[in-house]
Short mmCIF file of C-alpha atoms in Angstrom, two decimals:
data_model
loop_
_atom_site.label_atom_id
_atom_site.label_comp_id
_atom_site.label_asym_id
_atom_site.label_seq_id
_atom_site.Cartn_x
_atom_site.Cartn_y
_atom_site.Cartn_z
CA UNK A 1 -2.61 0.80 -16.97
CA UNK A 2 -4.24 -0.26 -13.51
CA UNK A 3 -3.08 -3.38 -11.86
CA UNK A 4 -4.72 -5.27 -9.15
CA UNK A 5 -8.60 -4.98 -9.65
CA UNK A 6 -10.66 -6.24 -6.90
CA UNK A 7 -13.83 -7.81 -6.68
CA UNK A 8 -16.17 -7.48 -5.16
CA UNK A 9 -15.48 -3.78 -4.14
CA UNK A 10 -17.88 -4.70 -1.14
CA UNK A 11 -18.50 -7.95 0.69
CA UNK A 12 -20.63 -8.12 3.61
CA UNK A 13 -21.15 -11.42 5.13
CA UNK A 14 -22.10 -13.39 8.70
CA UNK A 15 -19.45 -13.95 11.36
CA UNK A 16 -18.20 -17.56 10.94
CA UNK A 17 -18.84 -17.82 7.11
CA UNK A 18 -15.85 -17.64 4.42
CA UNK A 19 -14.83 -14.80 2.47
CA UNK A 20 -13.54 -15.10 -1.02
CA UNK A 21 -12.12 -11.78 -2.85
CA UNK A 22 -10.63 -11.65 -6.15
CA UNK A 23 -7.92 -9.98 -8.16
CA UNK A 24 -7.14 -9.39 -11.91
CA UNK A 25 -4.04 -7.44 -13.25
CA UNK A 26 -2.55 -6.71 -16.75
CA UNK A 27 1.18 -7.14 -16.90
CA UNK A 28 3.71 -10.27 -15.91
CA UNK A 29 4.67 -9.94 -12.21
CA UNK A 30 7.11 -11.17 -9.78
CA UNK A 31 5.06 -11.57 -6.92
CA UNK A 32 1.70 -10.58 -5.92
CA UNK A 33 0.76 -9.48 -2.24
CA UNK A 34 -2.50 -9.18 -0.25
CA UNK A 35 -2.51 -6.28 2.52
CA UNK A 36 -5.52 -5.62 5.13
CA UNK A 37 -6.66 -1.66 6.13
CA UNK A 38 -8.19 -0.86 9.16
CA UNK A 39 -10.17 2.06 9.08
CA UNK A 40 -7.95 4.67 9.31
CA UNK A 41 -5.20 3.04 9.64
CA UNK A 42 -1.86 1.87 7.52
CA UNK A 43 -1.54 -1.14 5.42
CA UNK A 44 -0.43 -4.37 7.01
CA UNK A 45 0.84 -7.10 4.83
CA UNK A 46 -0.84 -10.61 5.05
CA UNK A 47 0.69 -12.64 2.70
CA UNK A 48 3.11 -12.87 -0.53
CA UNK A 49 2.81 -15.31 -3.28
CA UNK A 50 5.34 -15.56 -6.02
CA UNK A 51 4.62 -16.22 -9.50
CA UNK A 52 5.87 -19.69 -9.57
CA UNK A 53 3.63 -20.50 -6.60
CA UNK A 54 0.19 -21.62 -7.35
CA UNK A 55 -1.05 -21.49 -3.79
CA UNK A 56 0.03 -20.50 -0.32
CA UNK A 57 -1.56 -20.68 2.99
CA UNK A 58 -1.60 -18.62 6.21
CA UNK A 59 -3.41 -19.29 9.09
CA UNK A 60 -7.13 -18.79 8.16
CA UNK A 61 -5.91 -16.99 4.95
CA UNK A 62 -5.44 -19.14 1.36
CA UNK A 63 -4.09 -17.07 -1.65
CA UNK A 64 -4.18 -18.48 -5.00
CA UNK A 65 -2.63 -17.27 -7.98
CA UNK A 66 -2.91 -18.09 -11.81
CA UNK A 67 -0.55 -16.57 -13.90
CA UNK A 68 -2.39 -17.61 -17.16
CA UNK A 69 -5.59 -15.96 -16.10
CA UNK A 70 -3.95 -12.93 -14.27
CA UNK A 71 -5.72 -13.36 -11.37
CA UNK A 72 -5.50 -14.34 -7.66
CA UNK A 73 -7.91 -15.05 -4.88
CA UNK A 74 -7.89 -14.34 -1.05
CA UNK A 75 -10.02 -16.75 1.08
CA UNK A 76 -10.50 -15.88 4.86
CA UNK A 77 -12.01 -18.76 6.62
CA UNK A 78 -13.76 -18.85 9.69
CA UNK A 79 -14.33 -14.92 9.40
CA UNK A 80 -14.44 -12.73 12.88
CA UNK A 81 -15.84 -9.52 13.47
CA UNK A 82 -12.08 -8.07 13.44
CA UNK A 83 -11.62 -9.10 9.99
CA UNK A 84 -13.59 -5.86 9.11
CA UNK A 85 -11.08 -4.07 6.79
CA UNK A 86 -10.51 -3.07 3.51
CA UNK A 87 -8.11 -5.45 1.58
CA UNK A 88 -5.76 -4.75 -1.22
CA UNK A 89 -4.02 -6.77 -3.62
CA UNK A 90 -0.61 -5.41 -5.05
CA UNK A 91 1.39 -6.54 -7.55
CA UNK A 92 5.37 -6.42 -7.54
CA UNK A 93 6.43 -6.23 -11.30
CA UNK A 94 10.20 -4.90 -10.71
CA UNK A 95 11.41 -6.59 -7.72
CA UNK A 96 10.34 -3.70 -5.35
CA UNK A 97 12.33 -1.15 -7.33
CA UNK A 98 9.11 0.10 -8.91
CA UNK A 99 7.02 0.18 -5.84
CA UNK A 100 3.69 -1.89 -5.53
CA UNK A 101 0.58 -1.37 -7.82
CA UNK A 102 -2.56 -1.64 -5.88
CA UNK A 103 -6.00 -2.35 -7.00
CA UNK A 104 -9.22 -0.15 -5.58
CA UNK A 105 -9.91 -2.85 -2.72
CA UNK A 106 -12.79 -4.72 -1.23
CA UNK A 107 -14.36 -3.58 1.43
CA UNK A 108 -15.40 -6.06 3.71
CA UNK A 109 -18.00 -6.18 6.57
CA UNK A 110 -18.02 -9.10 9.08
CA UNK A 111 -21.82 -9.19 10.81
CA UNK A 112 -21.79 -10.46 14.31
CA UNK B 1 8.64 0.12 19.01
CA UNK B 2 6.96 1.37 15.78
CA UNK B 3 8.93 -0.06 12.66
CA UNK B 4 7.62 2.86 10.43
CA UNK B 5 7.15 5.89 11.76
CA UNK B 6 5.40 9.32 10.12
CA UNK B 7 5.08 12.65 11.37
CA UNK B 8 2.46 14.62 11.48
CA UNK B 9 -0.48 12.30 11.68
CA UNK B 10 -2.55 15.26 10.39
CA UNK B 11 -1.74 18.15 8.62
CA UNK B 12 -4.13 20.94 7.93
CA UNK B 13 -2.97 23.74 5.45
CA UNK B 14 -3.64 26.63 3.38
CA UNK B 15 -3.24 26.38 -0.82
CA UNK B 16 -0.10 27.98 -1.81
CA UNK B 17 1.85 26.60 1.30
CA UNK B 18 5.00 24.78 1.50
CA UNK B 19 4.84 21.46 3.83
CA UNK B 20 6.70 18.32 4.68
CA UNK B 21 5.90 15.09 5.93
CA UNK B 22 8.48 12.89 7.88
CA UNK B 23 9.09 9.47 7.90
CA UNK B 24 11.29 7.12 9.80
CA UNK B 25 12.06 3.49 9.78
CA UNK B 26 14.26 1.02 12.30
CA UNK B 27 13.60 -1.73 10.35
CA UNK B 28 17.32 -1.38 9.04
CA UNK B 29 15.60 -1.72 5.23
CA UNK B 30 17.48 -0.03 2.32
CA UNK B 31 14.24 0.87 0.30
CA UNK B 32 11.73 3.39 1.09
CA UNK B 33 8.50 4.52 -0.40
CA UNK B 34 5.97 6.98 -0.59
CA UNK B 35 2.39 6.00 -1.62
CA UNK B 36 -0.36 8.62 -1.91
CA UNK B 37 -4.26 7.23 -1.03
CA UNK B 38 -6.90 9.38 -2.37
CA UNK B 39 -10.53 9.56 -1.02
CA UNK B 40 -11.38 6.64 -2.96
CA UNK B 41 -9.03 4.39 -0.95
CA UNK B 42 -7.09 3.99 -4.42
CA UNK B 43 -3.35 3.52 -3.59
CA UNK B 44 -0.40 4.83 -5.97
CA UNK B 45 3.02 4.79 -5.49
CA UNK B 46 4.85 8.34 -6.04
CA UNK B 47 8.58 7.92 -5.22
CA UNK B 48 11.10 4.55 -4.35
CA UNK B 49 14.20 5.24 -2.83
CA UNK B 50 17.10 2.65 -2.76
CA UNK B 51 20.88 3.25 -2.00
CA UNK B 52 20.66 7.44 -3.37
CA UNK B 53 18.55 6.12 -6.29
CA UNK B 54 15.49 7.50 -6.68
CA UNK B 55 12.63 6.27 -9.12
CA UNK B 56 9.83 8.82 -9.48
CA UNK B 57 6.24 7.73 -11.13
CA UNK B 58 6.01 9.87 -14.06
CA UNK B 59 2.76 11.47 -12.92
CA UNK B 60 3.91 13.01 -9.81
CA UNK B 61 4.43 16.54 -10.25
CA UNK B 62 7.73 18.23 -9.97
CA UNK B 63 5.93 20.25 -6.59
CA UNK B 64 6.42 16.82 -4.38
CA UNK B 65 10.21 15.90 -3.75
CA UNK B 66 11.45 13.40 -1.54
CA UNK B 67 14.90 13.72 0.45
CA UNK B 68 16.74 11.05 2.17
CA UNK B 69 19.02 12.44 5.01
CA UNK B 70 20.19 9.03 5.53
CA UNK B 71 19.20 5.30 5.02
CA UNK B 72 16.57 5.37 7.90
CA UNK B 73 14.72 8.40 6.60
CA UNK B 74 12.86 9.49 3.28
CA UNK B 75 10.96 12.81 3.82
CA UNK B 76 8.49 14.28 1.62
CA UNK B 77 8.49 17.91 0.47
CA UNK B 78 5.37 19.45 -1.18
CA UNK B 79 5.70 22.85 -2.60
CA UNK B 80 2.74 25.14 -3.53
CA UNK B 81 0.13 23.09 -2.37
CA UNK B 82 -2.87 22.59 -4.30
CA UNK B 83 -6.53 21.22 -3.06
CA UNK B 84 -6.01 18.17 -5.22
CA UNK B 85 -3.19 17.36 -2.93
CA UNK B 86 -5.70 16.57 -0.28
CA UNK B 87 -5.20 12.73 0.44
CA UNK B 88 -3.74 10.59 2.85
CA UNK B 89 0.26 9.73 2.17
CA UNK B 90 1.57 6.72 3.38
CA UNK B 91 5.47 5.98 3.72
CA UNK B 92 6.86 2.10 3.36
CA UNK B 93 10.24 0.15 3.69
CA UNK B 94 11.38 -3.31 2.38
CA UNK B 95 14.81 -4.85 1.98
CA UNK B 96 15.88 -5.33 -1.39
CA UNK B 97 16.44 -9.04 -1.74
CA UNK B 98 14.36 -9.70 0.60
CA UNK B 99 10.97 -11.45 1.16
CA UNK B 100 9.27 -8.70 -0.89
CA UNK B 101 6.93 -7.61 1.84
CA UNK B 102 6.55 -3.55 2.62
CA UNK B 103 6.24 -2.06 5.71
CA UNK B 104 3.62 0.86 6.28
CA UNK B 105 3.90 3.46 8.54
CA UNK B 106 0.44 4.79 9.97
CA UNK B 107 -0.16 7.55 7.03
CA UNK B 108 -0.29 11.44 7.25
CA UNK B 109 -3.91 12.96 6.31
CA UNK B 110 -3.22 16.02 4.78
CA UNK B 111 -6.00 18.52 3.92
CA UNK B 112 -5.03 21.56 2.11
CA UNK B 113 -7.96 24.44 2.33
#
């Protein structure tokens, strides 16, 4: 079964607005991670939240995790044109040995 | 210096050929992975390799085989290429027992004609 379903699949907002992306997953996790992928490039790690954490901040990023609902959200505040990219959530269930299970991603477009 | 590098960046080949993609990481990590990203951008784990232990995703055809000459390298060999193998392949690495984040290479776009 597929872990990490993001919604929305695509999101277009004006520069300066906040962007919120959601992720749901199906099984127990060790941690949940968010990655960014610019067009034609590799993935860049943004933030990791462990299963015993509820919220985490890093710069303009805020991640929440609700293990009872098996869901997470990524908030990007004061968006910039450079934030245009695809964002993926990924779950780690085996402490790394099994690799990450990715969702289908949210394509975020920031309109200048 | 690039932390995780892959070669080649692009690979175009005919059906039935055998090809390899190389991956190197200079981060001193002990665990490496191969992921496949399809045309709809869906990423799926193919293999993880740690201390000579290989974990294979059961859905990966046995035409795919990873080979690790040393801790810094995990190459991907593909035999008898098929049209459906066309995708972008990403190598990644992490340190077991570390923070958990993975570092990805830039990807290799494989096109099978």
